[in-house]
């Protein structure tokens, strides 16, 4: 089953079980975010990837330059371990991790969660790639991905028990639009997936195709 199929199944089975009032708030917020045009303003293919230096789940520091020194980079932004769609996407990336590294690429995932939450996620899914903490979403902002939750949606997430105030280190209102980038060794973004719909994620087969299409792979 493709990641797209898994995400669709989760949406069809889980979403209708949410309270109607919560669904209404979530749908309105989703429409507003899509209408804002933010996805189009985010970094796209052809742009230079903003550099970053972020802590891993175990307390080490990873920079984009260090990753690029070893090969092209697959960089994915996700909302957090509390998001079931994010969990499916990260699990799919782990399942294709060997295919990514076989192409000489490095894989890293970024969220606004504190390192302890990233460590729990890493252990839960046995992730073999770096899971980085972007507290305050400063790196996501450089990529044009960060946005602030509206009050009513923040209240819905609070009612779900997501504890964003704690897991995001006090930055409970700021999240990234889910996105995945393939960055060539010269720091140029060669392929981008950015979608304000948090139930949509980059398909691993598309990521692999983008890696195969890199100038350095020819």
Short mmCIF file of N, CA and C in Angstrom, two decimals, residues 19-147:
data_model
loop_
_atom_site.label_atom_id
_atom_site.label_comp_id
_atom_site.label_asym_id
_atom_site.label_seq_id
_atom_site.Cartn_x
_atom_site.Cartn_y
_atom_site.Cartn_z
N UNK A 19 -15.52 14.94 17.07
CA UNK A 19 -16.75 15.71 17.28
C UNK A 19 -17.02 16.65 16.11
N UNK A 20 -18.29 16.79 15.78
CA UNK A 20 -18.67 17.62 14.64
C UNK A 20 -18.18 19.05 14.78
N UNK A 21 -18.25 19.62 15.98
CA UNK A 21 -17.81 20.99 16.19
C UNK A 21 -16.31 21.13 15.94
N UNK A 22 -15.55 20.13 16.35
CA UNK A 22 -14.10 20.15 16.13
C UNK A 22 -13.78 20.05 14.65
N UNK A 23 -14.52 19.18 13.94
CA UNK A 23 -14.29 19.03 12.50
C UNK A 23 -14.56 20.35 11.78
N UNK A 24 -15.61 21.04 12.19
CA UNK A 24 -15.95 22.31 11.55
C UNK A 24 -14.82 23.32 11.72
N UNK A 25 -14.27 23.40 12.93
CA UNK A 25 -13.17 24.32 13.19
C UNK A 25 -11.95 23.94 12.36
N UNK A 26 -11.62 22.65 12.32
CA UNK A 26 -10.45 22.18 11.59
C UNK A 26 -10.59 22.43 10.09
N UNK A 27 -11.78 22.20 9.57
CA UNK A 27 -12.00 22.41 8.14
C UNK A 27 -11.92 23.89 7.77
N UNK A 28 -12.49 24.74 8.63
CA UNK A 28 -12.43 26.18 8.34
C UNK A 28 -10.98 26.67 8.39
N UNK A 29 -10.22 26.21 9.39
CA UNK A 29 -8.83 26.62 9.50
C UNK A 29 -8.02 26.13 8.29
N UNK A 30 -8.34 24.92 7.84
CA UNK A 30 -7.66 24.38 6.67
C UNK A 30 -7.93 25.19 5.42
N UNK A 31 -9.20 25.59 5.25
CA UNK A 31 -9.55 26.40 4.08
C UNK A 31 -8.84 27.75 4.13
N UNK A 32 -8.80 28.35 5.32
CA UNK A 32 -8.17 29.66 5.46
C UNK A 32 -6.67 29.58 5.18
N UNK A 33 -6.02 28.52 5.67
CA UNK A 33 -4.59 28.37 5.44
C UNK A 33 -4.31 28.16 3.95
N UNK A 34 -5.12 27.34 3.30
CA UNK A 34 -4.95 27.12 1.86
C UNK A 34 -5.15 28.42 1.08
N UNK A 35 -6.15 29.20 1.49
CA UNK A 35 -6.46 30.44 0.78
C UNK A 35 -5.41 31.52 1.02
N UNK A 36 -4.62 31.36 2.07
CA UNK A 36 -3.61 32.37 2.39
C UNK A 36 -2.49 32.43 1.35
N UNK A 37 -2.34 31.36 0.57
CA UNK A 37 -1.29 31.31 -0.43
C UNK A 37 0.09 31.02 0.13
N UNK A 38 0.15 30.60 1.39
CA UNK A 38 1.46 30.39 2.01
C UNK A 38 2.27 29.29 1.32
N UNK A 39 1.61 28.23 0.89
CA UNK A 39 2.34 27.13 0.24
C UNK A 39 3.10 27.64 -0.98
N UNK A 40 2.49 28.54 -1.73
CA UNK A 40 3.15 29.08 -2.93
C UNK A 40 4.32 29.99 -2.57
N UNK A 41 4.28 30.58 -1.36
CA UNK A 41 5.35 31.48 -0.94
C UNK A 41 6.51 30.74 -0.29
N UNK A 42 6.32 29.47 0.05
CA UNK A 42 7.38 28.69 0.67
C UNK A 42 8.50 28.43 -0.32
N UNK A 43 9.65 28.01 0.20
CA UNK A 43 10.78 27.69 -0.67
C UNK A 43 10.38 26.58 -1.64
N UNK A 44 10.81 26.75 -2.88
CA UNK A 44 10.42 25.83 -3.95
C UNK A 44 11.66 25.36 -4.69
N UNK A 45 11.47 24.44 -5.63
CA UNK A 45 12.57 23.96 -6.46
C UNK A 45 13.23 25.13 -7.17
N UNK A 46 14.56 25.14 -7.15
CA UNK A 46 15.32 26.23 -7.74
C UNK A 46 15.84 27.21 -6.72
N UNK A 47 15.22 27.25 -5.53
CA UNK A 47 15.67 28.14 -4.46
C UNK A 47 16.89 27.54 -3.75
N UNK A 48 17.64 28.39 -3.09
CA UNK A 48 18.73 27.95 -2.24
C UNK A 48 18.15 27.55 -0.89
N UNK A 49 18.53 26.39 -0.39
CA UNK A 49 18.01 25.91 0.89
C UNK A 49 18.61 26.71 2.03
N UNK A 50 17.80 27.30 2.90
CA UNK A 50 18.34 28.00 4.06
C UNK A 50 19.15 27.06 4.95
N UNK A 51 20.28 27.53 5.41
CA UNK A 51 21.12 26.73 6.30
C UNK A 51 20.51 26.67 7.69
N UNK A 52 20.83 25.63 8.44
CA UNK A 52 20.34 25.50 9.80
C UNK A 52 21.35 24.73 10.65
N UNK A 53 21.19 24.87 11.95
CA UNK A 53 21.94 24.10 12.94
C UNK A 53 20.95 23.75 14.03
N UNK A 54 20.60 22.45 14.14
CA UNK A 54 19.52 22.03 15.03
C UNK A 54 19.95 20.83 15.87
N UNK A 55 19.39 20.72 17.08
CA UNK A 55 19.72 19.58 17.94
C UNK A 55 18.97 18.31 17.53
N UNK A 56 19.64 17.19 17.70
CA UNK A 56 19.01 15.89 17.46
C UNK A 56 18.27 15.44 18.70
N UNK A 57 17.62 14.28 18.60
CA UNK A 57 16.90 13.72 19.74
C UNK A 57 17.84 13.34 20.87
N UNK A 58 19.11 13.11 20.57
CA UNK A 58 20.08 12.69 21.59
C UNK A 58 20.98 13.82 22.05
N UNK A 59 20.73 15.04 21.57
CA UNK A 59 21.48 16.19 22.05
C UNK A 59 22.64 16.62 21.17
N UNK A 60 22.94 15.88 20.11
CA UNK A 60 23.98 16.30 19.18
C UNK A 60 23.44 17.45 18.32
N UNK A 61 24.32 18.07 17.57
CA UNK A 61 23.91 19.16 16.69
C UNK A 61 24.17 18.77 15.24
N UNK A 62 23.19 19.02 14.39
CA UNK A 62 23.29 18.71 12.97
C UNK A 62 23.11 19.99 12.18
N UNK A 63 23.99 20.21 11.22
CA UNK A 63 23.87 21.36 10.33
C UNK A 63 23.57 20.87 8.92
N UNK A 64 22.91 21.72 8.15
CA UNK A 64 22.65 21.35 6.77
C UNK A 64 23.95 21.20 5.99
N UNK A 65 24.92 22.05 6.28
CA UNK A 65 26.20 21.96 5.58
C UNK A 65 26.87 20.62 5.83
N UNK A 66 26.80 20.13 7.06
CA UNK A 66 27.40 18.83 7.37
C UNK A 66 26.69 17.71 6.62
N UNK A 67 25.39 17.78 6.56
CA UNK A 67 24.63 16.77 5.82
C UNK A 67 24.99 16.81 4.34
N UNK A 68 25.07 18.01 3.78
CA UNK A 68 25.37 18.15 2.36
C UNK A 68 26.79 17.71 2.03
N UNK A 69 27.69 17.78 2.99
CA UNK A 69 29.06 17.35 2.73
C UNK A 69 29.14 15.86 2.45
N UNK A 70 28.10 15.12 2.87
CA UNK A 70 28.08 13.67 2.66
C UNK A 70 27.22 13.26 1.46
N UNK A 71 26.47 14.20 0.90
CA UNK A 71 25.62 13.87 -0.24
C UNK A 71 24.38 14.73 -0.27
N UNK A 72 23.49 14.52 -1.23
CA UNK A 72 22.23 15.26 -1.26
C UNK A 72 21.40 14.96 -0.02
N UNK A 73 20.45 15.83 0.26
CA UNK A 73 19.66 15.73 1.50
C UNK A 73 18.18 15.68 1.19
N UNK A 74 17.50 14.77 1.85
CA UNK A 74 16.04 14.75 1.88
C UNK A 74 15.64 15.34 3.23
N UNK A 75 15.00 16.50 3.20
CA UNK A 75 14.63 17.22 4.41
C UNK A 75 13.11 17.28 4.49
N UNK A 76 12.56 16.74 5.57
CA UNK A 76 11.11 16.72 5.71
C UNK A 76 10.70 17.44 6.99
N UNK A 77 9.69 18.28 6.90
CA UNK A 77 9.13 19.00 8.04
C UNK A 77 7.80 18.36 8.41
N UNK A 78 7.63 18.06 9.71
CA UNK A 78 6.37 17.48 10.17
C UNK A 78 5.90 18.20 11.42
N UNK A 79 4.63 18.04 11.77
CA UNK A 79 4.02 18.82 12.84
C UNK A 79 4.40 18.32 14.22
N UNK A 80 4.45 17.00 14.40
CA UNK A 80 4.81 16.45 15.71
C UNK A 80 4.33 15.03 15.87
N UNK A 81 4.81 14.40 16.91
CA UNK A 81 4.46 13.00 17.17
C UNK A 81 2.99 12.83 17.51
N UNK A 82 2.32 13.91 17.90
CA UNK A 82 0.90 13.86 18.24
C UNK A 82 0.02 13.75 16.99
N UNK A 83 0.61 13.98 15.82
CA UNK A 83 -0.14 13.98 14.56
C UNK A 83 -0.07 12.60 13.92
N UNK A 84 -1.17 11.88 13.80
CA UNK A 84 -1.13 10.52 13.24
C UNK A 84 -0.68 10.49 11.79
N UNK A 85 -0.96 11.54 11.03
CA UNK A 85 -0.52 11.60 9.63
C UNK A 85 1.00 11.74 9.56
N UNK A 86 1.57 12.50 10.48
CA UNK A 86 3.02 12.62 10.56
C UNK A 86 3.65 11.27 10.88
N UNK A 87 3.06 10.53 11.79
CA UNK A 87 3.59 9.22 12.16
C UNK A 87 3.61 8.28 10.97
N UNK A 88 2.54 8.28 10.19
CA UNK A 88 2.50 7.44 8.99
C UNK A 88 3.59 7.86 8.00
N UNK A 89 3.76 9.15 7.83
CA UNK A 89 4.75 9.64 6.87
C UNK A 89 6.16 9.28 7.31
N UNK A 90 6.46 9.44 8.59
CA UNK A 90 7.80 9.11 9.08
C UNK A 90 8.06 7.61 9.00
N UNK A 91 7.06 6.83 9.29
CA UNK A 91 7.22 5.38 9.19
C UNK A 91 7.49 4.97 7.74
N UNK A 92 6.81 5.62 6.80
CA UNK A 92 7.04 5.32 5.38
C UNK A 92 8.45 5.71 4.96
N UNK A 93 8.94 6.83 5.47
CA UNK A 93 10.31 7.24 5.16
C UNK A 93 11.31 6.23 5.73
N UNK A 94 11.04 5.75 6.93
CA UNK A 94 11.92 4.74 7.51
C UNK A 94 11.94 3.47 6.65
N UNK A 95 10.79 3.09 6.15
CA UNK A 95 10.71 1.90 5.30
C UNK A 95 11.51 2.07 4.01
N UNK A 96 11.71 3.31 3.57
CA UNK A 96 12.46 3.59 2.35
C UNK A 96 13.83 4.19 2.65
N UNK A 97 14.23 4.16 3.91
CA UNK A 97 15.50 4.77 4.29
C UNK A 97 16.67 4.14 3.54
N UNK A 98 16.67 2.82 3.44
CA UNK A 98 17.76 2.13 2.74
C UNK A 98 17.81 2.55 1.27
N UNK A 99 16.65 2.75 0.66
CA UNK A 99 16.61 3.19 -0.74
C UNK A 99 17.18 4.59 -0.89
N UNK A 100 16.92 5.43 0.11
CA UNK A 100 17.43 6.80 0.08
C UNK A 100 18.94 6.82 0.25
N UNK A 101 19.44 6.10 1.24
CA UNK A 101 20.88 6.09 1.49
C UNK A 101 21.63 5.37 0.37
N UNK A 102 20.98 4.41 -0.29
CA UNK A 102 21.63 3.73 -1.42
C UNK A 102 21.91 4.71 -2.56
N UNK A 103 21.19 5.80 -2.59
CA UNK A 103 21.41 6.83 -3.59
C UNK A 103 22.39 7.89 -3.11
N UNK A 104 23.03 7.62 -1.98
CA UNK A 104 24.03 8.54 -1.44
C UNK A 104 23.46 9.72 -0.70
N UNK A 105 22.16 9.69 -0.39
CA UNK A 105 21.49 10.84 0.23
C UNK A 105 21.37 10.67 1.74
N UNK A 106 21.25 11.80 2.40
CA UNK A 106 21.01 11.85 3.84
C UNK A 106 19.55 12.25 4.07
N UNK A 107 18.92 11.66 5.09
CA UNK A 107 17.53 11.97 5.43
C UNK A 107 17.47 12.59 6.81
N UNK A 108 16.72 13.68 6.93
CA UNK A 108 16.53 14.33 8.23
C UNK A 108 15.10 14.85 8.31
N UNK A 109 14.53 14.74 9.52
CA UNK A 109 13.16 15.21 9.77
C UNK A 109 13.20 16.32 10.81
N UNK A 110 12.38 17.33 10.62
CA UNK A 110 12.38 18.51 11.48
C UNK A 110 10.97 18.77 11.99
N UNK A 111 10.86 19.03 13.30
CA UNK A 111 9.58 19.42 13.89
C UNK A 111 9.86 20.43 14.99
N UNK A 112 8.82 21.13 15.48
CA UNK A 112 9.01 22.09 16.57
C UNK A 112 9.06 21.44 17.95
N UNK A 113 9.07 20.13 18.02
CA UNK A 113 9.05 19.44 19.30
C UNK A 113 10.39 19.56 20.04
N UNK A 114 10.33 19.45 21.36
CA UNK A 114 11.54 19.41 22.17
C UNK A 114 12.26 18.08 21.92
N UNK A 115 13.58 18.01 22.16
CA UNK A 115 14.34 16.79 21.89
C UNK A 115 13.79 15.55 22.58
N UNK A 116 13.28 15.68 23.80
CA UNK A 116 12.74 14.50 24.49
C UNK A 116 11.58 13.89 23.73
N UNK A 117 10.73 14.71 23.14
CA UNK A 117 9.62 14.20 22.35
C UNK A 117 10.13 13.54 21.07
N UNK A 118 11.16 14.12 20.48
CA UNK A 118 11.75 13.54 19.28
C UNK A 118 12.39 12.19 19.59
N UNK A 119 13.00 12.09 20.77
CA UNK A 119 13.62 10.82 21.16
C UNK A 119 12.57 9.74 21.32
N UNK A 120 11.45 10.07 21.95
CA UNK A 120 10.36 9.10 22.11
C UNK A 120 9.85 8.63 20.75
N UNK A 121 9.71 9.57 19.83
CA UNK A 121 9.25 9.24 18.48
C UNK A 121 10.26 8.35 17.77
N UNK A 122 11.53 8.70 17.90
CA UNK A 122 12.60 7.93 17.25
C UNK A 122 12.59 6.49 17.74
N UNK A 123 12.45 6.32 19.04
CA UNK A 123 12.46 4.97 19.61
C UNK A 123 11.20 4.20 19.23
N UNK A 124 10.06 4.88 19.21
CA UNK A 124 8.79 4.22 18.90
C UNK A 124 8.81 3.63 17.50
N UNK A 125 9.34 4.37 16.55
CA UNK A 125 9.32 3.93 15.15
C UNK A 125 10.67 3.37 14.69
N UNK A 126 11.62 3.26 15.63
CA UNK A 126 12.96 2.76 15.29
C UNK A 126 13.54 3.51 14.10
N UNK A 127 13.49 4.85 14.17
CA UNK A 127 13.96 5.67 13.07
C UNK A 127 15.48 5.67 13.01
N UNK A 128 16.01 5.45 11.83
CA UNK A 128 17.46 5.39 11.65
C UNK A 128 18.03 6.70 11.14
N UNK A 129 17.20 7.72 11.00
CA UNK A 129 17.65 9.01 10.51
C UNK A 129 17.50 10.07 11.59
N UNK A 130 18.15 11.21 11.38
CA UNK A 130 18.13 12.28 12.37
C UNK A 130 16.74 12.91 12.46
N UNK A 131 16.26 13.08 13.70
CA UNK A 131 15.02 13.78 13.98
C UNK A 131 15.40 15.03 14.76
N UNK A 132 15.21 16.18 14.16
CA UNK A 132 15.74 17.44 14.67
C UNK A 132 14.65 18.30 15.30
N UNK A 133 15.05 19.06 16.31
CA UNK A 133 14.11 19.92 17.03
C UNK A 133 14.30 21.37 16.63
N UNK A 134 13.26 21.95 16.08
CA UNK A 134 13.25 23.33 15.61
C UNK A 134 12.37 24.15 16.55
N UNK A 135 12.83 24.34 17.77
CA UNK A 135 12.03 25.05 18.77
C UNK A 135 11.73 26.47 18.30
N UNK A 136 10.46 26.83 18.37
CA UNK A 136 10.05 28.13 17.89
C UNK A 136 9.85 28.20 16.40
N UNK A 137 10.16 27.10 15.70
CA UNK A 137 9.97 26.99 14.25
C UNK A 137 10.76 28.04 13.47
N UNK A 138 11.94 28.42 13.97
CA UNK A 138 12.75 29.42 13.26
C UNK A 138 13.22 28.90 11.90
N UNK A 139 13.62 27.62 11.85
CA UNK A 139 14.06 27.06 10.57
C UNK A 139 12.88 26.92 9.62
N UNK A 140 11.75 26.44 10.14
CA UNK A 140 10.54 26.35 9.31
C UNK A 140 10.17 27.72 8.75
N UNK A 141 10.36 28.76 9.54
CA UNK A 141 10.06 30.12 9.07
C UNK A 141 10.96 30.50 7.91
N UNK A 142 12.25 30.13 7.97
CA UNK A 142 13.18 30.44 6.88
C UNK A 142 12.75 29.76 5.59
N UNK A 143 12.12 28.59 5.73
CA UNK A 143 11.64 27.87 4.55
C UNK A 143 10.24 28.32 4.14
N UNK A 144 9.67 29.26 4.87
CA UNK A 144 8.35 29.78 4.54
C UNK A 144 7.21 28.87 4.95
N UNK A 145 7.47 28.01 5.94
CA UNK A 145 6.49 26.98 6.29
C UNK A 145 5.74 27.24 7.59
N UNK A 146 6.26 28.07 8.46
CA UNK A 146 5.65 28.22 9.79
C UNK A 146 4.41 29.10 9.74
N UNK A 147 3.44 28.75 10.56
CA UNK A 147 2.22 29.54 10.69
C UNK A 147 1.69 29.40 12.10
#
